[in-house]
Coordinates of C-alpha atoms in Angstrom, one line a residue:
X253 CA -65.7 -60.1 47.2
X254 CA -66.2 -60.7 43.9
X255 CA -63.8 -63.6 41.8
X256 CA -62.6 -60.4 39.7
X257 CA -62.1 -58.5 42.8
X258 CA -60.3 -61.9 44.5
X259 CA -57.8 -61.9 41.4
X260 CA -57.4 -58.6 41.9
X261 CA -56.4 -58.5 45.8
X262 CA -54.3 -61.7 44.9
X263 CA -51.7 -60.3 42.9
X264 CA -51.7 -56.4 44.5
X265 CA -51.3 -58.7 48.1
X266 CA -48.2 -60.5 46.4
X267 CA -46.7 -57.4 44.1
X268 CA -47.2 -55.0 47.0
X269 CA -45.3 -57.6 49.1
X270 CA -42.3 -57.6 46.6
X271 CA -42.5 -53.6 47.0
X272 CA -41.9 -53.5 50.4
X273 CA -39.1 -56.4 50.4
X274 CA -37.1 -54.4 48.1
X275 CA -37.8 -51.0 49.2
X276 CA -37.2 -51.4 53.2
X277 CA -34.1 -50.7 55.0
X278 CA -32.3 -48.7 52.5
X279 CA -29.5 -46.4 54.4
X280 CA -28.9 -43.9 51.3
X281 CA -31.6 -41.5 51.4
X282 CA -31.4 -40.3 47.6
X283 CA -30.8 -44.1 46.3
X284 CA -33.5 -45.2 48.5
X285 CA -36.0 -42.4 46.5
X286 CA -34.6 -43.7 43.2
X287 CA -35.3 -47.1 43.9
X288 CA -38.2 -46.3 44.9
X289 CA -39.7 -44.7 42.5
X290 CA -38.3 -47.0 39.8
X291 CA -39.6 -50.3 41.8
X292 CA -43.1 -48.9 42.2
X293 CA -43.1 -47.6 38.4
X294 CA -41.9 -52.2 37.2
X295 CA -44.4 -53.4 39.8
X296 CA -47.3 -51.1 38.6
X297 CA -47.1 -52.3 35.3
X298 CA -45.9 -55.3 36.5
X299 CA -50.0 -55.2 37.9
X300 CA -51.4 -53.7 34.4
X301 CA -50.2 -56.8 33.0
X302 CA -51.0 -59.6 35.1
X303 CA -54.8 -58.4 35.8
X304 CA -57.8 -57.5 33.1
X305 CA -57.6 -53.5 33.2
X306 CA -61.8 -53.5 33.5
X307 CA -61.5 -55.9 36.5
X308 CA -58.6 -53.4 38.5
X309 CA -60.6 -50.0 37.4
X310 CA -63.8 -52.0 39.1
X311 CA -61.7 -53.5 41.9
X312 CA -59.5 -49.8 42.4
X313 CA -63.6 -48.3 42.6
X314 CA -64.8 -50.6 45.2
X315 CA -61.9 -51.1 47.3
X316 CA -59.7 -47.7 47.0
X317 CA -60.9 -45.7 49.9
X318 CA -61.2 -49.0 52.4
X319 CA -57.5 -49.7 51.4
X320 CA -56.7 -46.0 53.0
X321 CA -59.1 -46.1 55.9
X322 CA -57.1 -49.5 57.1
X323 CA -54.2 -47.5 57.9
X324 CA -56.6 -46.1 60.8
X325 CA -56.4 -49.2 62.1
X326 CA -53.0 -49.8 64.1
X327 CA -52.8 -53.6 64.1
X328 CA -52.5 -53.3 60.5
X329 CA -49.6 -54.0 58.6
X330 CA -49.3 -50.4 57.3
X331 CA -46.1 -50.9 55.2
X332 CA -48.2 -53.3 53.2
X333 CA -51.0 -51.2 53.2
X334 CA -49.1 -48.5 52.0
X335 CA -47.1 -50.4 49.3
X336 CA -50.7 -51.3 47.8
X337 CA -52.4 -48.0 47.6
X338 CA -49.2 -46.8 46.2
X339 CA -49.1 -49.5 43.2
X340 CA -52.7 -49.5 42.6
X341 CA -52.6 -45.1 42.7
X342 CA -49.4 -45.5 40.1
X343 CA -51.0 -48.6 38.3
X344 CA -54.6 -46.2 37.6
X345 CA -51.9 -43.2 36.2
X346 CA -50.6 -45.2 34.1
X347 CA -53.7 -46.2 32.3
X348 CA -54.3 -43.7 30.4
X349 CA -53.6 -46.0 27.0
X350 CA -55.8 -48.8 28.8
X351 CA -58.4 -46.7 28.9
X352 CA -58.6 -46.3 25.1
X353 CA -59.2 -50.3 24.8
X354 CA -62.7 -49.8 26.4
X355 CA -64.2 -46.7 24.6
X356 CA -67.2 -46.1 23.0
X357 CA -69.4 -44.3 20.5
X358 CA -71.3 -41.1 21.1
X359 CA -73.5 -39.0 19.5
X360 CA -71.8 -35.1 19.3
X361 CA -75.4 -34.0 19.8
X362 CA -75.7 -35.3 23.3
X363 CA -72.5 -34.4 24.0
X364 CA -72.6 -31.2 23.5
X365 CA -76.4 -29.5 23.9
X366 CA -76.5 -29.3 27.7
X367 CA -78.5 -32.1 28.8
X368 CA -76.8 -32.9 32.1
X369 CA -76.7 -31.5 35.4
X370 CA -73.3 -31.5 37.3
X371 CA -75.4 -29.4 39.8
X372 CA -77.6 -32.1 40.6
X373 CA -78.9 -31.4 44.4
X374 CA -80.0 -28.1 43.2
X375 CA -82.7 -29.9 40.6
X376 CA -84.8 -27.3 39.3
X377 CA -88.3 -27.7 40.6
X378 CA -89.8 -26.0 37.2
X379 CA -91.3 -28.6 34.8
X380 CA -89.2 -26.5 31.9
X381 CA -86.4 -25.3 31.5
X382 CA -83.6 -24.0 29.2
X383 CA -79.9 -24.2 30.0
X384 CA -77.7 -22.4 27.5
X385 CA -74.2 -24.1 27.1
X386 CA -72.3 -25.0 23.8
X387 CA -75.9 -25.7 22.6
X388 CA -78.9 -24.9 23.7
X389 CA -81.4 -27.5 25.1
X390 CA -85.0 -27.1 26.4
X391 CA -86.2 -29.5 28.8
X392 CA -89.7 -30.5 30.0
X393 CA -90.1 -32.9 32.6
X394 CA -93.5 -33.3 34.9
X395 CA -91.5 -34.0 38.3
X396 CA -88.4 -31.1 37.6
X397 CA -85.5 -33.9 37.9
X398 CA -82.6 -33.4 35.7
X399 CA -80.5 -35.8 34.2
X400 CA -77.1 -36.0 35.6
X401 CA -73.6 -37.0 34.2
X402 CA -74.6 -41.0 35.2
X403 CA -77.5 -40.7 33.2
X404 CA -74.8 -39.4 30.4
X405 CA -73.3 -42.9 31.5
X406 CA -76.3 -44.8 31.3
X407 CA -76.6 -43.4 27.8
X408 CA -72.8 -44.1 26.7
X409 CA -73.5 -47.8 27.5
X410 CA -76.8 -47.8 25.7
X411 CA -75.0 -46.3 22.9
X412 CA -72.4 -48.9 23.0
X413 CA -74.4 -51.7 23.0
X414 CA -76.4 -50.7 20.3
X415 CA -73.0 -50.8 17.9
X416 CA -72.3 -54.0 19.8
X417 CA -76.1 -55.9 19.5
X418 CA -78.3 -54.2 17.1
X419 CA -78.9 -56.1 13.7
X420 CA -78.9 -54.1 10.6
X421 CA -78.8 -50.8 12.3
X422 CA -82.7 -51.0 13.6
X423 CA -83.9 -48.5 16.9
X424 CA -84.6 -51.2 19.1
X425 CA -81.9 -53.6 20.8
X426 CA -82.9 -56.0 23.5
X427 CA -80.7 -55.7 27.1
X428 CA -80.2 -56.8 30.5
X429 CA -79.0 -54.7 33.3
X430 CA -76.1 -56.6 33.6
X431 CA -75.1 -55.4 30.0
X432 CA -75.0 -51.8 30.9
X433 CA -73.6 -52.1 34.3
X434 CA -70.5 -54.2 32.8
X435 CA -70.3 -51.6 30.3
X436 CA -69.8 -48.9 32.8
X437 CA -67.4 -51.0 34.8
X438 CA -69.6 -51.6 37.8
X439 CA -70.2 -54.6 39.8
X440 CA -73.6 -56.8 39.3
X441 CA -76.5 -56.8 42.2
X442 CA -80.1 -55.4 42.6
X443 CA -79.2 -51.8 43.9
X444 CA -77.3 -51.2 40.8
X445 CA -80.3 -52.6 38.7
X446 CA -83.0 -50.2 40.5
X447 CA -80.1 -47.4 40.2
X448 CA -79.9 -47.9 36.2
X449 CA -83.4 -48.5 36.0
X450 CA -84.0 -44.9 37.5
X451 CA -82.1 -43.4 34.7
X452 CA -83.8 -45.5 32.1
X453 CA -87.4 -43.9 32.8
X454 CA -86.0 -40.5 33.4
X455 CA -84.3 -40.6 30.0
X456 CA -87.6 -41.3 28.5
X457 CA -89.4 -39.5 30.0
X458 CA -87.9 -35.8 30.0
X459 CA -88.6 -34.5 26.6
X460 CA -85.5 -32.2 25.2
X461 CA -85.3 -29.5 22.2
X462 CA -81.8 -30.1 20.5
X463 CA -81.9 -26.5 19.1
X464 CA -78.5 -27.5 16.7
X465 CA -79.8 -31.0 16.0
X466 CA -78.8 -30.7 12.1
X467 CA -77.5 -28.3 9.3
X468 CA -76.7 -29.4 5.8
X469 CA -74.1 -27.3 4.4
X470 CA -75.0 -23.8 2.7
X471 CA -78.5 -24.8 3.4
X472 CA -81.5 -22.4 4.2
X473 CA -83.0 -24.5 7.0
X474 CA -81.8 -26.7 9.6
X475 CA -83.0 -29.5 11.7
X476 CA -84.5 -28.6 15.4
X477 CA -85.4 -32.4 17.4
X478 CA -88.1 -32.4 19.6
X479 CA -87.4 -35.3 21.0
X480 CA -86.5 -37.9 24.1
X481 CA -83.2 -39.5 24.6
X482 CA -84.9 -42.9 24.3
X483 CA -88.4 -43.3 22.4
X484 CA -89.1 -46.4 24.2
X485 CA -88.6 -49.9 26.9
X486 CA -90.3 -52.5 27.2
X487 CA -89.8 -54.3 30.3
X488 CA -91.3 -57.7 30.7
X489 CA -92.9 -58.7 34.0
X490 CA -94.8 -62.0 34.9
X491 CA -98.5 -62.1 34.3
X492 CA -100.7 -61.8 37.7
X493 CA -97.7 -60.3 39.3
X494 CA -97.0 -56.0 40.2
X495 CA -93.6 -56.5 40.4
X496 CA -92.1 -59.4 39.1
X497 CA -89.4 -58.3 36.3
X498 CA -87.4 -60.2 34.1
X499 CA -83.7 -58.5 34.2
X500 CA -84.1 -58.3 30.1
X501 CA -85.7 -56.2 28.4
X502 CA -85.8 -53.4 25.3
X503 CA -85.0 -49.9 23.8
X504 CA -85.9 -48.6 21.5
X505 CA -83.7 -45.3 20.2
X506 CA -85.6 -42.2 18.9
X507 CA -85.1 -42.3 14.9
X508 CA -82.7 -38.6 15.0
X509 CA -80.4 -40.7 16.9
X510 CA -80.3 -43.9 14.5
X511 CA -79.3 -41.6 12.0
X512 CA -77.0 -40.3 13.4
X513 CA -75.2 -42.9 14.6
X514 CA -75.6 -44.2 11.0
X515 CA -74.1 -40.8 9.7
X516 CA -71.0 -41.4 12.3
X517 CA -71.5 -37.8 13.9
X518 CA -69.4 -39.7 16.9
X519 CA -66.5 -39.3 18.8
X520 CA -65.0 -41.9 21.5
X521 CA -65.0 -41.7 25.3
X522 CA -64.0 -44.2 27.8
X523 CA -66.8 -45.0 30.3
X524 CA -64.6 -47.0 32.3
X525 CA -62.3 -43.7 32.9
X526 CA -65.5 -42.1 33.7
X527 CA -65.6 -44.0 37.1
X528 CA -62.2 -42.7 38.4
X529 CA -63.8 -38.9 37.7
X530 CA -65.9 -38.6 41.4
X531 CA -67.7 -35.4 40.6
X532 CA -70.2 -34.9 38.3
X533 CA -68.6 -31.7 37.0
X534 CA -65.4 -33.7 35.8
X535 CA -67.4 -36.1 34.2
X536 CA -69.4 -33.5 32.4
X537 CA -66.5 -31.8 31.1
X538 CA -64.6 -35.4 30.0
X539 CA -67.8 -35.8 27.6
X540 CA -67.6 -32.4 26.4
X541 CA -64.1 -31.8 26.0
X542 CA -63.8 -35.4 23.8
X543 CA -66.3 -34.0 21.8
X544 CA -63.8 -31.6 20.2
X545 CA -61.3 -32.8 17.6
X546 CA -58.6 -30.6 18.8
X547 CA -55.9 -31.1 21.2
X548 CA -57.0 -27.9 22.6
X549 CA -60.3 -26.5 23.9
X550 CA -61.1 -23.0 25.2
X551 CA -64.9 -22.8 26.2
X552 CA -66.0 -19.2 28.1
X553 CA -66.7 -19.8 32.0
X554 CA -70.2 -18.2 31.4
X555 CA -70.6 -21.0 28.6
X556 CA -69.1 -23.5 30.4
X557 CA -71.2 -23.0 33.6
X558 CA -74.6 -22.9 31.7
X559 CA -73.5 -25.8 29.7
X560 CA -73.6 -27.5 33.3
X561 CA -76.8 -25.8 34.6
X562 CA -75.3 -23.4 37.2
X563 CA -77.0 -20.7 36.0
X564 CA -80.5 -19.7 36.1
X565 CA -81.6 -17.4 33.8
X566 CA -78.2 -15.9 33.0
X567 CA -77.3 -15.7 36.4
X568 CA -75.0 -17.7 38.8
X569 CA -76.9 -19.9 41.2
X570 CA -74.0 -19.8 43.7
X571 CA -71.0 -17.5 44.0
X572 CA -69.0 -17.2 41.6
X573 CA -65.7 -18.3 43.2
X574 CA -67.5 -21.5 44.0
X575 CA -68.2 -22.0 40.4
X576 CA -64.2 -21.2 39.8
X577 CA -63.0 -23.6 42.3
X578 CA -65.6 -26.2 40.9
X579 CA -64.4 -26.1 37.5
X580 CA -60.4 -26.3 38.8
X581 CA -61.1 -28.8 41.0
X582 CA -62.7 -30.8 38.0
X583 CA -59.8 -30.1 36.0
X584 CA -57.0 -31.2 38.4
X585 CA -59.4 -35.0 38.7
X586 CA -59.3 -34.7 34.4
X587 CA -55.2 -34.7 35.2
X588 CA -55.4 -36.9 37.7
X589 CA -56.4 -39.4 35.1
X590 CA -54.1 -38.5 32.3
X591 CA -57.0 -37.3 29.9
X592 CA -55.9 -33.9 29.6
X593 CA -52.1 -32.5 30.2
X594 CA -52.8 -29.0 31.4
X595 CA -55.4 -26.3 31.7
X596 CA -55.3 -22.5 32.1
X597 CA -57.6 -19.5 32.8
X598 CA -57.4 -16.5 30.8
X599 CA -59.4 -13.0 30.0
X600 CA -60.7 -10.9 32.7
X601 CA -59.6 -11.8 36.4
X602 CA -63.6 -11.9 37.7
X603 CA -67.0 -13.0 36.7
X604 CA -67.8 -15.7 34.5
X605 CA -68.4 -14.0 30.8
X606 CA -65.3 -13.2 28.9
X607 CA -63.1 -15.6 31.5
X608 CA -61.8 -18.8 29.0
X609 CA -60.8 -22.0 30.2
X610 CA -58.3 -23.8 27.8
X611 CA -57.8 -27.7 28.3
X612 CA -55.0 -29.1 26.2
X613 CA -55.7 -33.2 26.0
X614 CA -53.2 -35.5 26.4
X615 CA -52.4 -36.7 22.5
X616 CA -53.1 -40.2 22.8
X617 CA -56.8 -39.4 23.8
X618 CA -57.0 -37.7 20.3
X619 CA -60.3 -39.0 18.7
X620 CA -59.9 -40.4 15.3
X621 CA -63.5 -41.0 14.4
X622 CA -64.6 -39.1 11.5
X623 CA -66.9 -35.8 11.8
X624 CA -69.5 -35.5 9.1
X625 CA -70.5 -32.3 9.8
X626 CA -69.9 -28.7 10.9
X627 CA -70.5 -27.1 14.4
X628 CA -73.4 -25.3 13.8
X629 CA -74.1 -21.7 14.6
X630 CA -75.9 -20.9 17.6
X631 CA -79.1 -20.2 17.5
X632 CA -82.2 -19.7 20.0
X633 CA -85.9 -20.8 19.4
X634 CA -87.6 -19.1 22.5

């Protein structure tokens, strides 16, 4: 266990203690709820405040679901184990305006031209392909992987670091795995470094069409990127060797994003929230929901499932109903974690195309970053 995670465990062990000692043995059932609820809502911020929030999210990631399979065990103290899966749960609901001390800058055009995969076991094995969401994107890639929503991660943290590092707002910033993986919240060792290395190469090397990259206002033309998500990394590796790596090395960042990021076409997102979303799907739709500057969103099902590559060629690649349940369960986990304070279907009662989704966000998660331009049109190049 980590030091972070040992700080962690310390105070949970001696607040989750302090639960229990004030909770047990009380005879009135309806004052034993109240006090219950209001001692677990003082000792959960009482937790908040007495721990670095990035060191309980990465803690609550690595250590949540061993905490529950403990109570299998019955030589355990389950009171205590309870108490402390009940703080931590309550303690991770009520960070919602933690989260917003971690978030980053991203570019509205990878946001939202669908570029990620929540779908990702069913990677097409064509070497291009066009997914139609709330932009358009064509994809090329020699081996048929798709990116996925940790690739979207990946990307955040480079992102991030760029604002962070770069000098004078050039493409290339120098790294080390341990930069991105602290910016996603994740722990340091080697099968996290070949993990992000993974989505390094295969955001370099799948080429993309943005088909909305850029439109100036009342203008004639617009702007269509062919283009990769990163132009370029240089890894260093000791001479005589084939696999000797340093852990540094470089991106560079194609020039469309440079300028855009110069041009503050942004909006914020919280990559540390991003780890208490488990499926890709909620993940997805976290990105592309922040992307809007409204409180509320309403994105067709038919848009909102090729946005996420689960359709092929207009159709569904799995029933429908699957699909459905998918994007609710997605939406109850976007709840969970106080991003958004309701959703609701609406239009016709089956199918996918003229069904709406509509996701009202929780206020505070209102993005304040400027937009420079307009949401283009949509329009189709093939």
């Amino acid at each position: 266990m980590s030091e972070s995670d040992q700080q962690v465990e310390f105070h949970l062990n001696a607040i989750a203690r302090e639960f229990v000692k004030k909770t047990q043995r009380l005879a009135d059932p309806l004052k034993a709820a109240t006090i219950y609820q209001e001692t677990a809502e003082e000792l959960s911020a009482a937790l908040i405040q007495s721990v670095p929030v990035k060191s309980l999210f990465i803690y609550a990631n690595q250590n949540a679901e061993g905490l529950k399979t403990q109570l299998q065990n019955n030589d355990a103290d389950h009171a205590l184990i309870k108490a402390k899966i009940e703080i931590l749960e309550r303690a991770l609901r009520v960070k919602s305006v933690e989260y917003l001390r971690e978030v980053v800058p991203i570019n509205t055009n990878i946001a939202q031209h669908a570029l990620f995969s929540a779908n990702p076991k069913n990677a097409s094995s064509q070497t291009m392909t066009t997914a139609h969401g709330v932009r358009s994107v064509h994809i090329k890639n020699t081996t048929g992987e798709v990116l996925t929503t940790y690739e979207a991660r990946v990307m955040g943290a480079i992102q991030s670091l760029w604002f962070k590092k770069n000098v004078a707002g050039r493409p290339s910033v120098e790294l080390k795995y341990a930069d991105i993986l602290n910016e996603l919240g994740l722990t340091d060792g080697s099968a996290n470094y070949k993990r992000i290395q993974e989505s390094l190469m295969r955001l370099m090397n799948i080429e993309v069409t943005l088909t909305q990259y850029q439109r100036s206002k009342n203008s004639e033309y617009e702007e269509i990127a062919f283009t990769r998500l990163i132009d370029q990394i240089v890894f260093r590796r000791k001479v005589g060797t084939t696999n000797h790596y340093q852990y540094k090395f470089e991106i560079r960042l194609p020039e469309w994003l440079v300028e855009a990021n110069r041009e503050g076409n942004l909006f914020d997102v919280s990559l540390i929230l991003m780890n208490d979303l488990k499926s890709y799907l909620a993940q997805g739709m976290y990105w592309l929901v922040s992307s809007y500057p409204d409180q509320s969103v309403t994105l067709e099902l038919s848009t909102l499932a090729g946005h996420f590559h689960f359709l092929d060629n207009g159709e569904p690649i799995m029933q429908v109903y699957k699909i459905i349940e998918r994007i609710k369960h997605a939406c109850e986990e976007l709840q969970a974690v106080g991003f958004i304070d309701r959703y609701e279907f609406s239009g016709k009662k089956q199918g996918l195309n003229e069904r709406y989704l509509t996701v009202t966000k929780n206020p505070i998660f209102l993005n304040t970053l400027d937009r420079s331009r307009e949401l283009p049109e949509q329009i189709d190049l093939f």
